[in-house]
Coordinates of N, CA and C in Angstrom, one line a residue:
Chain S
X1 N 93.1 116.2 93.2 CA 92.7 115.0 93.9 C 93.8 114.4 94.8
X2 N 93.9 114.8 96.0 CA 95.0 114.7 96.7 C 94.1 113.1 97.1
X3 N 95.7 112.3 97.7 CA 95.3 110.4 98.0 C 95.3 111.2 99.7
X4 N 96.0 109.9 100.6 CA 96.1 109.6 101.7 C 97.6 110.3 102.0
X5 N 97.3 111.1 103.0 CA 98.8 111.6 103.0 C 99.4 111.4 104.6
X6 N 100.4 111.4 104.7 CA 101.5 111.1 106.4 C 102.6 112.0 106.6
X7 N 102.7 112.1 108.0 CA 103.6 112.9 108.5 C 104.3 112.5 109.6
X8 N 105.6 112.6 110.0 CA 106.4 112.4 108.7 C 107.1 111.5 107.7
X9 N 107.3 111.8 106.9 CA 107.8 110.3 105.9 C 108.8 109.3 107.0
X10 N 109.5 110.3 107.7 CA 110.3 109.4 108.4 C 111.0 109.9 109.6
X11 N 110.7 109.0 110.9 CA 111.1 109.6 111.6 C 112.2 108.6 112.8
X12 N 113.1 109.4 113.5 CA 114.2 108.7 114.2 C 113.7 108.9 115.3
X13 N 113.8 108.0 116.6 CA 113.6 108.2 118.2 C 114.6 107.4 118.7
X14 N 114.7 108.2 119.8 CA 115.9 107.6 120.5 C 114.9 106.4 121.5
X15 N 115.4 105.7 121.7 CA 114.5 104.6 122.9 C 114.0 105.6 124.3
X16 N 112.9 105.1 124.4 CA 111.8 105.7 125.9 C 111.1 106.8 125.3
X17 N 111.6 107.5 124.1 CA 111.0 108.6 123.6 C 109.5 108.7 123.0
X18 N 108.5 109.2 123.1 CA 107.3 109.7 122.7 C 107.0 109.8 120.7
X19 N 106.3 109.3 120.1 CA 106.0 110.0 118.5 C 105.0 110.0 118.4
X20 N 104.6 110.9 117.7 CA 103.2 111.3 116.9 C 103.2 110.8 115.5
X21 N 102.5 110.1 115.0 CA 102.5 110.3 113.3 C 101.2 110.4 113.1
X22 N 101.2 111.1 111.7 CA 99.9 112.1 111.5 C 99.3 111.3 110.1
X23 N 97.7 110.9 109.9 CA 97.3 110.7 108.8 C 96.3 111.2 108.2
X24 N 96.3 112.4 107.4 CA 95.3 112.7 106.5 C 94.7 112.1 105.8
X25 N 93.4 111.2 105.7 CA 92.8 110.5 104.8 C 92.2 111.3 103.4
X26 N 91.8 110.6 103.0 CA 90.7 111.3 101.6 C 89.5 111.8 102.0
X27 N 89.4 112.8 101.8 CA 88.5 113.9 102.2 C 86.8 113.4 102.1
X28 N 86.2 112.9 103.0 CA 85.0 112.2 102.9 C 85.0 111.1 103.2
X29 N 85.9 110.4 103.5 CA 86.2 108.8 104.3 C 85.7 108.6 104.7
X30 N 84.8 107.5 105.4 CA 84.5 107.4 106.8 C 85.7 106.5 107.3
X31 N 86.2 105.2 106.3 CA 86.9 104.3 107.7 C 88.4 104.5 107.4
X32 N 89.0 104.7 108.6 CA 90.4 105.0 108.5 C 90.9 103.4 109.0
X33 N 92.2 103.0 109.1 CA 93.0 102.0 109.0 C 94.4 102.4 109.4
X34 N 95.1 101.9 110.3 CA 96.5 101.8 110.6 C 97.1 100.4 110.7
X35 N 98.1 100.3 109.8 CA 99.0 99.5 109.9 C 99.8 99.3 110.3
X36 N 101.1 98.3 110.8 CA 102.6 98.0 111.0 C 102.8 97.7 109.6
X37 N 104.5 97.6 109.1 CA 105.0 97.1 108.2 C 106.1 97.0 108.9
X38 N 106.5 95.8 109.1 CA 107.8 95.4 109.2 C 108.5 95.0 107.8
X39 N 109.9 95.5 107.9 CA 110.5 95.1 106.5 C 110.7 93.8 106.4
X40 N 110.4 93.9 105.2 CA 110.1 92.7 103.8 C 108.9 92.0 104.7
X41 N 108.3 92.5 104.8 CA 106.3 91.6 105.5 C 105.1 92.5 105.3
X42 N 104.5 91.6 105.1 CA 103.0 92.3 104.4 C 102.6 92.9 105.6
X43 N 101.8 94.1 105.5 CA 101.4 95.3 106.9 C 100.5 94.1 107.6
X44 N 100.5 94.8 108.9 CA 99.3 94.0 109.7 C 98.6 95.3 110.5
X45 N 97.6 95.1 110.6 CA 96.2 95.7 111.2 C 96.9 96.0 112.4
X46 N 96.5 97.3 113.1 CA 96.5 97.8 114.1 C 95.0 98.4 114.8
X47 N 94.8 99.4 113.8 CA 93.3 99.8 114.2 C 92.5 100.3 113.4
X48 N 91.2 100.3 113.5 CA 90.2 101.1 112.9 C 89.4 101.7 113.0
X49 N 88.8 102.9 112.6 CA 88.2 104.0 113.0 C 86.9 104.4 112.1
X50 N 85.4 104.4 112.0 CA 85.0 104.9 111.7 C 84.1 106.0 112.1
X51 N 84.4 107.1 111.1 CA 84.2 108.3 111.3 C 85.4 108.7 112.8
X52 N 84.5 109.2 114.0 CA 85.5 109.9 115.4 C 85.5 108.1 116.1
X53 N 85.0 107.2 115.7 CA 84.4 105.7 116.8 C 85.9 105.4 116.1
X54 N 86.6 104.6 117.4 CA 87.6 103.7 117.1 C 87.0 102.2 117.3
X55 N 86.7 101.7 116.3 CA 85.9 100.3 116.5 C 86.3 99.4 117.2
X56 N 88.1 99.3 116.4 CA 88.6 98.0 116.7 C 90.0 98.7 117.0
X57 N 90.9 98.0 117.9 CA 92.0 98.5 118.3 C 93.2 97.0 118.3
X58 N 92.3 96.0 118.2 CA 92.8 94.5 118.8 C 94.1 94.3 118.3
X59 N 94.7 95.3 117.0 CA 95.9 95.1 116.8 C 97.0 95.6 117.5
X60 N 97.0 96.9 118.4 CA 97.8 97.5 119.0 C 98.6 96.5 120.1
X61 N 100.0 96.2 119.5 CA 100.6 95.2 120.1 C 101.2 95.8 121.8
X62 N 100.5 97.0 122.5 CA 100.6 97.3 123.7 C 99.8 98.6 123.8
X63 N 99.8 98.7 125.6 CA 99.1 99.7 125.7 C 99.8 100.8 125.5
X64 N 101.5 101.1 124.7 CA 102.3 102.5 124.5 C 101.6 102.5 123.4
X65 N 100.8 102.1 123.0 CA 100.5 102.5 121.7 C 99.1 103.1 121.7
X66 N 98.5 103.7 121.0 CA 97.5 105.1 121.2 C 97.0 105.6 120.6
X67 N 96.0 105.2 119.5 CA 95.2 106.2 118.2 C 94.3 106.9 118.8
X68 N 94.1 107.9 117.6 CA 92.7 108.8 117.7 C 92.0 109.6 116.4
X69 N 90.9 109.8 116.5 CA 90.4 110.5 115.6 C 89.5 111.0 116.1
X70 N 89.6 112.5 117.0 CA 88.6 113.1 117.2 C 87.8 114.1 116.5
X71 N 87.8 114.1 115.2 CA 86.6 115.1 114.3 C 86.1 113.9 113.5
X72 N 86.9 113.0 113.1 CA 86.3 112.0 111.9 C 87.4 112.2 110.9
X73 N 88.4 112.7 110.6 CA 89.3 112.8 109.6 C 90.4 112.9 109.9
X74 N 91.4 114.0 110.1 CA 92.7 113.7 110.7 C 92.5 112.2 111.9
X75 N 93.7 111.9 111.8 CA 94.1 110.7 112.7 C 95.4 110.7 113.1
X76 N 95.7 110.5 114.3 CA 97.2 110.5 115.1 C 97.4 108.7 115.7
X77 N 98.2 108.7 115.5 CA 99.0 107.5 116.3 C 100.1 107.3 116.8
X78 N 99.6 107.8 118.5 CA 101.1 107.7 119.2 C 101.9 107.0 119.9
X79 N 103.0 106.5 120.1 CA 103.4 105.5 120.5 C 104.5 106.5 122.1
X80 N 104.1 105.7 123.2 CA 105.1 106.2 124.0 C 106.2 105.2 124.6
X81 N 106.8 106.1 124.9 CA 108.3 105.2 125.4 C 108.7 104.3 124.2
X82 N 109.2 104.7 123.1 CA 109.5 104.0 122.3 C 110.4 102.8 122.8
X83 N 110.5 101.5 121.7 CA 111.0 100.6 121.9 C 111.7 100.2 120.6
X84 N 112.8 99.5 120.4 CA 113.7 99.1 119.0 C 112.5 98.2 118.3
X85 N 112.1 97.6 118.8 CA 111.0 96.5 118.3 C 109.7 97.2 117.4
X86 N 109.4 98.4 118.2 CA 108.5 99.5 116.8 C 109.0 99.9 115.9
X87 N 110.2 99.6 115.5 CA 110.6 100.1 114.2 C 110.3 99.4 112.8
X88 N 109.7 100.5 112.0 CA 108.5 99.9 111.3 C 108.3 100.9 111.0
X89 N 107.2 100.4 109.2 CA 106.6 101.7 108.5 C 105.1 101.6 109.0
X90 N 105.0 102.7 108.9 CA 103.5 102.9 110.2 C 102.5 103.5 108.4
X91 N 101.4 102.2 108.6 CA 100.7 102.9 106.5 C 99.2 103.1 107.4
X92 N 98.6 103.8 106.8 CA 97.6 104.6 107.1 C 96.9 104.4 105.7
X93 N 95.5 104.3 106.0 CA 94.9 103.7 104.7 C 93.3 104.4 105.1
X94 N 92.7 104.7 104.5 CA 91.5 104.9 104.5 C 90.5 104.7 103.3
X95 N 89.2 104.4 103.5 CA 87.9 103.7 102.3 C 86.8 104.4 102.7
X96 N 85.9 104.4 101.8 CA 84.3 105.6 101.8 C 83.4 105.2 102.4
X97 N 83.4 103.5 102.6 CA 82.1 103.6 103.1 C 82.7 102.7 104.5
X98 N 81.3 102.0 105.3 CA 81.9 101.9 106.4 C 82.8 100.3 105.8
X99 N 83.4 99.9 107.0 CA 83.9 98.8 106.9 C 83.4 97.4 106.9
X100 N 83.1 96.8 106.2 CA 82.4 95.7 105.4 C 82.8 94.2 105.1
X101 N 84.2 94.2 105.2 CA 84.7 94.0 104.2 C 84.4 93.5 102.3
X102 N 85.1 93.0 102.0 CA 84.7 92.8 100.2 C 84.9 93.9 99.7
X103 N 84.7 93.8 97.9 CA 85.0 94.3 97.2 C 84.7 95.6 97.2
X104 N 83.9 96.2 97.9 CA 83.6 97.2 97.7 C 84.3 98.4 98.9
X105 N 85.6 97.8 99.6 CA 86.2 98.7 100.4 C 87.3 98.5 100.2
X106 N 87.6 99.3 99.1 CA 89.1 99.5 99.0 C 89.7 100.0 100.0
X107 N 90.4 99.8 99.9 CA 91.2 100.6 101.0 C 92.2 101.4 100.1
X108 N 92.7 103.0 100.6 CA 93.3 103.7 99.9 C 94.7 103.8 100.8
X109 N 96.1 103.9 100.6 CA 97.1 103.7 101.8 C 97.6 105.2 101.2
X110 N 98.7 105.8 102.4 CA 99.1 106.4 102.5 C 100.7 106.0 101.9
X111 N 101.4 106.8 102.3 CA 103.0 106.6 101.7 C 103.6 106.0 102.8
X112 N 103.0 105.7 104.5 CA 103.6 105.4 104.8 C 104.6 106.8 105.8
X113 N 105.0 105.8 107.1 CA 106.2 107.0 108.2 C 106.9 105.6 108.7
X114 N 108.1 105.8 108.2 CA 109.0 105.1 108.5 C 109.9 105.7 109.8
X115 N 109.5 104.8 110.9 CA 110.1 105.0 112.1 C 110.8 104.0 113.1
X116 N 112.4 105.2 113.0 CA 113.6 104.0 113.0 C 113.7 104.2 114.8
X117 N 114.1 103.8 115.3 CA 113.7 103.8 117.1 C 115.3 103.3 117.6
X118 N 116.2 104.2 117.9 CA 117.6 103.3 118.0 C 118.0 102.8 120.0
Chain A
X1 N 95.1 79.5 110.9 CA 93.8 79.7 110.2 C 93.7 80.9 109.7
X2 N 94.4 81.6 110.1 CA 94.4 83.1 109.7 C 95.4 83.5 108.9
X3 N 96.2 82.3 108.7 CA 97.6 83.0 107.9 C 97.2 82.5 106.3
X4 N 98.0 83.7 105.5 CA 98.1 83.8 104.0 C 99.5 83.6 103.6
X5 N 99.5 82.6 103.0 CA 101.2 81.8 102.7 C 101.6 82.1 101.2
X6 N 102.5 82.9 101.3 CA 103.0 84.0 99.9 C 104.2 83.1 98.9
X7 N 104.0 82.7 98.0 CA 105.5 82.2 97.7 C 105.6 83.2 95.8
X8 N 106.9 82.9 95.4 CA 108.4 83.0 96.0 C 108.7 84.2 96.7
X9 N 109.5 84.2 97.5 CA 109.6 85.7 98.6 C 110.0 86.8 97.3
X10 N 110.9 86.1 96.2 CA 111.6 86.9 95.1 C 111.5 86.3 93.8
X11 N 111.3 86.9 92.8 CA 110.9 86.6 91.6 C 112.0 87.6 90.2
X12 N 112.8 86.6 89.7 CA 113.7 87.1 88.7 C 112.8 87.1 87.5
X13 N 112.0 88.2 86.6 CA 111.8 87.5 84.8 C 112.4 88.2 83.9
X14 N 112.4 88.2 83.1 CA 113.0 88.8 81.7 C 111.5 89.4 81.2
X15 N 112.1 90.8 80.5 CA 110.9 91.2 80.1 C 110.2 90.6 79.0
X16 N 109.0 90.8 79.5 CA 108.2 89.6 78.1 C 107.2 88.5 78.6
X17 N 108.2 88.4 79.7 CA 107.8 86.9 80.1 C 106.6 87.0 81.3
X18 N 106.3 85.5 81.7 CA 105.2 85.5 82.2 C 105.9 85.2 83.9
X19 N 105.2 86.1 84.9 CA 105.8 86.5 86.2 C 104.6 85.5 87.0
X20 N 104.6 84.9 87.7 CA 103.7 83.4 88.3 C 103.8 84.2 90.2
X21 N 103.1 84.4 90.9 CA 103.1 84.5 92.3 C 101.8 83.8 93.3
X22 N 102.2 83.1 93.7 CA 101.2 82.1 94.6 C 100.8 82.2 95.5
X23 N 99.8 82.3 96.3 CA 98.9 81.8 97.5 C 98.0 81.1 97.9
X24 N 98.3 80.8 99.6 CA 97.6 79.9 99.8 C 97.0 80.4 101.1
X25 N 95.5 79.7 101.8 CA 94.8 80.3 102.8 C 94.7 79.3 103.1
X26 N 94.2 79.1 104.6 CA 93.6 77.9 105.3 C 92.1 77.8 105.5
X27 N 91.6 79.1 105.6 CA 90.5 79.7 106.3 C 89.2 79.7 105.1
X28 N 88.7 78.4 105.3 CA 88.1 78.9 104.2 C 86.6 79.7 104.1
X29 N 86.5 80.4 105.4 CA 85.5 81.4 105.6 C 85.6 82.9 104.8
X30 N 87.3 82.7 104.1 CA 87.5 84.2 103.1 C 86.7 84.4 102.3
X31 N 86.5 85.7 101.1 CA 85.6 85.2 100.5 C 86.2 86.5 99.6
X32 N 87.2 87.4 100.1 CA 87.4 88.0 99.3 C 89.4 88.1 99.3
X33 N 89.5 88.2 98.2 CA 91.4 87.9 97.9 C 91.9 88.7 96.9
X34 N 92.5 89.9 97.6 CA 93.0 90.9 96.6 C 94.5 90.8 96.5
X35 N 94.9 91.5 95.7 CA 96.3 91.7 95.5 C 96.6 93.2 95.2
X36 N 97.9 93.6 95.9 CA 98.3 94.8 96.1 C 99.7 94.8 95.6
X37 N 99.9 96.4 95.3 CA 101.3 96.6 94.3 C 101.8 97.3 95.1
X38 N 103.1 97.2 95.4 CA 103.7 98.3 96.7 C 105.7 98.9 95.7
X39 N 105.7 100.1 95.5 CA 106.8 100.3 94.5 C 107.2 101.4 96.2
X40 N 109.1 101.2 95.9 CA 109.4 101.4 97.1 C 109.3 102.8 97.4
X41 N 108.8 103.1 99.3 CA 108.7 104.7 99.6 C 107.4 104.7 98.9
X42 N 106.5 103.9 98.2 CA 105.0 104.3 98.5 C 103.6 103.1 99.3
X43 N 102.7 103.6 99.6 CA 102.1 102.1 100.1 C 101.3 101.7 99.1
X44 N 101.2 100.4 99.6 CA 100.0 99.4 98.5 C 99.2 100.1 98.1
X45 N 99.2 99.5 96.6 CA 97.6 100.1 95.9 C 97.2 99.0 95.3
X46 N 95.7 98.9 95.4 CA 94.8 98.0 94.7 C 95.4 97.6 93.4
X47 N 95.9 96.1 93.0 CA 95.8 95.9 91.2 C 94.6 95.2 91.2
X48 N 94.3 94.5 91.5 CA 93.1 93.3 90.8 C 92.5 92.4 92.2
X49 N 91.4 92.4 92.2 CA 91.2 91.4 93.3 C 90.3 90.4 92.9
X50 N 89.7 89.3 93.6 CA 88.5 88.3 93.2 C 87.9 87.2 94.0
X51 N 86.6 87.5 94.1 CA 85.5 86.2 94.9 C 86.0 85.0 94.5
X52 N 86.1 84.1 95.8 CA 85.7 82.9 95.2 C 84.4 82.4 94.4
X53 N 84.0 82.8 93.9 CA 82.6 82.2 92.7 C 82.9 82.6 91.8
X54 N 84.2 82.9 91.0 CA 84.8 82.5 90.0 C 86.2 82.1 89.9
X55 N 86.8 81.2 88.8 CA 88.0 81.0 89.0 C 88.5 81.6 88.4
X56 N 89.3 82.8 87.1 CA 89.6 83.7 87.2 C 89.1 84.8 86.8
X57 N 89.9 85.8 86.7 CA 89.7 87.1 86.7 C 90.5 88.0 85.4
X58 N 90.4 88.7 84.9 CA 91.5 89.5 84.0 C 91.2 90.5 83.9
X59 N 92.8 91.6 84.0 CA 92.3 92.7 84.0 C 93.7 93.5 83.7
X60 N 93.6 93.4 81.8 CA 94.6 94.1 81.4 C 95.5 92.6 80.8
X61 N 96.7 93.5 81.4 CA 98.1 91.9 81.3 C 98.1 91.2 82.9
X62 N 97.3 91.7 83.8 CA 96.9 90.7 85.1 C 95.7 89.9 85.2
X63 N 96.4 88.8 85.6 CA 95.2 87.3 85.6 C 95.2 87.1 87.4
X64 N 94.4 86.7 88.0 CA 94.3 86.1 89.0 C 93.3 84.9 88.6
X65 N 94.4 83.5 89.1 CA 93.3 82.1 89.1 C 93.3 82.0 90.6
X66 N 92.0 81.3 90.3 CA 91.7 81.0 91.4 C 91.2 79.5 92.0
X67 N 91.2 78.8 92.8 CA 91.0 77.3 92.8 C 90.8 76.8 94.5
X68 N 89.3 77.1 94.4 CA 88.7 77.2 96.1 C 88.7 75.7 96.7
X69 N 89.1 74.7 96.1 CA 89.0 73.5 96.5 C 90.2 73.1 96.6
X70 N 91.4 74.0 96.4 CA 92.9 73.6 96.9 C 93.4 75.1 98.0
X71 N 92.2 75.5 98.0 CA 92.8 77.1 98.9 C 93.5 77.7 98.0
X72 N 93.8 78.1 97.1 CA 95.4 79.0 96.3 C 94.5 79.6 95.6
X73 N 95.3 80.6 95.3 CA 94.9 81.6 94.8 C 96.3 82.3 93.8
X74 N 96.5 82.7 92.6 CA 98.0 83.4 92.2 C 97.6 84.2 91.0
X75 N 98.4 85.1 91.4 CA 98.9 86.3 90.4 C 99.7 85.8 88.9
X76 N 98.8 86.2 87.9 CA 99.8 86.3 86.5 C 100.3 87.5 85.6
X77 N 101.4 87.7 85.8 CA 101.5 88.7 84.7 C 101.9 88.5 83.6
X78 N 101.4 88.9 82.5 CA 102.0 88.6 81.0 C 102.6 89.6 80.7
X79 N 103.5 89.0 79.9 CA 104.3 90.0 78.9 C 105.0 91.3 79.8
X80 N 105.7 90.5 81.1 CA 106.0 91.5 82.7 C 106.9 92.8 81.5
X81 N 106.6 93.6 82.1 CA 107.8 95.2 82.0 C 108.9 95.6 83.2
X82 N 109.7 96.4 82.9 CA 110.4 96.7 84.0 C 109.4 97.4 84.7
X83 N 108.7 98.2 84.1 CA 107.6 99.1 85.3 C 106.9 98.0 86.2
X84 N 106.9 97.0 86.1 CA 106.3 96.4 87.2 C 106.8 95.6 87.8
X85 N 108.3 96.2 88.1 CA 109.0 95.6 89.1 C 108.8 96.3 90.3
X86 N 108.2 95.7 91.6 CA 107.7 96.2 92.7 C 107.3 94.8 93.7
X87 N 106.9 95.1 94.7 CA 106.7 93.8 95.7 C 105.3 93.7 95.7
X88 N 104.7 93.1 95.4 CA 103.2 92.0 95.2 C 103.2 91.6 96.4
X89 N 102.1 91.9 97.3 CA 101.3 91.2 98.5 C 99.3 90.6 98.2
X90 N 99.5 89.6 98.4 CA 98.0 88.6 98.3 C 97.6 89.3 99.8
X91 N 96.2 89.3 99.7 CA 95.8 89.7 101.0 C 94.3 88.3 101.0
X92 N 93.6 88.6 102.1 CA 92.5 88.0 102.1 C 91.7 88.5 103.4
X93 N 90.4 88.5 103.0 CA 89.4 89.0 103.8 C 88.2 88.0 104.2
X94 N 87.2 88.1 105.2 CA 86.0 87.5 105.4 C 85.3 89.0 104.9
X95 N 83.8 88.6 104.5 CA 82.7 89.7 103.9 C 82.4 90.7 105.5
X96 N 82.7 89.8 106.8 CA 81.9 90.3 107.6 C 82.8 90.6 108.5
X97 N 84.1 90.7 108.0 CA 85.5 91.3 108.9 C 86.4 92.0 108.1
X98 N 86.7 93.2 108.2 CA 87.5 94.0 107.3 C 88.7 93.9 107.7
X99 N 89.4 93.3 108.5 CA 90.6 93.0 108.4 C 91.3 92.2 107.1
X100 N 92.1 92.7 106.5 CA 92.9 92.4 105.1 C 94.0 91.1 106.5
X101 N 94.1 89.9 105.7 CA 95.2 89.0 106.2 C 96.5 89.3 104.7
X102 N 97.2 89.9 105.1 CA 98.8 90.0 104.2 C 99.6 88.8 103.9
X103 N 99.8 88.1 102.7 CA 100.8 87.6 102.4 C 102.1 88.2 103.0
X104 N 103.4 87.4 102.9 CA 104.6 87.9 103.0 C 105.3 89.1 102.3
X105 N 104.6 88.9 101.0 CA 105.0 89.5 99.9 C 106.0 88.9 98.4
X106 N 106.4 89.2 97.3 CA 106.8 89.0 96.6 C 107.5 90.2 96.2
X107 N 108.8 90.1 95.6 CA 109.6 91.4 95.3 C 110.0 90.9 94.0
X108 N 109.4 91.6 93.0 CA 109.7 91.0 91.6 C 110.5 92.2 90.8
X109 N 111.2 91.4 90.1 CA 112.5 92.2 89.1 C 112.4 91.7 87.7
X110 N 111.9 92.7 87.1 CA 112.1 92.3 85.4 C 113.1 92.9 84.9
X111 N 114.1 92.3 84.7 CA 115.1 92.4 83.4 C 115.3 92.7 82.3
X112 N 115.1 94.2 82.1 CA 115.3 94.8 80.6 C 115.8 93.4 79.1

């Protein structure tokens, strides 16, 4: 029973540089979820996806920033021309049915890609 | 309107004892208020959550009260362990918006 899994746990960019980070949800998801975590602060919403539909994006604090989910499962989020100010744990969360909110959409998180941007 | 106000940022107990973490909403169109366990290098996982149409909840050695006519909402743990020393975030949701609103968080340490 594998959870929500990320790639990679952690990563370093130099400023202006390009990242990818990768989220494997739970096999049968429909809605996927990307977060920020800034340290010591509760994550905040970036985007969400169900199935290949990106619904909602209204969190992506610029346009370097970039999700996708083109089959409905894997999910990428890439940020270009990095900046010191993305640095941040990027959590990745996914739930089974669509997004609803309430009790009945857990959300499952990932471990998390901690990326440090100098 | 949209913010969830987390208190204490840090929480010292001794084991045994009873660990208290508070929130508060403005919005009172939420309707759902969970709380999440985050142990470091992994992400949040569900502990307990609860509707306002009851005031609390139990589940285990976790209580969530709840009190819709002052906005607050808090976490109790009884008889805390060192295993549940980790950072507590309150979240809150509307039924008809899946965006989770995040507390600050709480970073709690039980004392063998």
């Amino acid at each position: 029973g594998a959870g929500v899994s990320q790639s990679p746990r952690y990563k370093v960019a130099k400023r202006g540089q390009d990242v990818a980070l990768r989220c494997d949800p739970i096999s049968g998801h429909v809605s996927l979820f990307w977060y920020q975590q800034a340290l010591g602060q509760g994550p905040e919403f970036l985007t969400y996806f169900q199935n290949e539909a990106q619904l909602d994006k209204s969190g992506l604090p610029s346009d370097r920033f970039f999700a996708e989910r083109p089959e409905g499962s894997v999910s990428t989020l890439k940020i270009q021309r990095t900046q010191q100010e993305d640095s941040a744990v990027y959590l990745c969360a996914s739930s089974f049915l669509r997004a609803s909110g309430g009790s009945y959409n857990e959300q499952f998180f990932g471990p998390g890609t901690r990326l440090t941007v100098l | 309107q949209q913010q969830v106000k987390q208190s204490p940022q840090s929480l010292i107990v001794q084991k045994g004892g009873i660990s208290i973490i508070n929130c508060a909403y403005e919005n009172t169109a939420f309707d759902y208020f969970p709380w999440y366990q985050q142990f470091p290098g992994k992400g949040p996982a569900l502990l307990i959550a609860i509707r306002p149409d009851v005031s609390e909840k139990k589940e285990g050695r976790f209580t969530i009260s709840f009190n819709k006519s002052a906005k607050q909402f808090s976490l109790h743990i009884m008889d805390s362990q060192p295993g549940d020393s980790a950072t507590y975030f309150c979240a809150a949701n509307m039924d008809s918006n899946y965006q989770l609103i995040w507390g600050a968080g709480t970073k709690l340490i039980i004392k063998p």
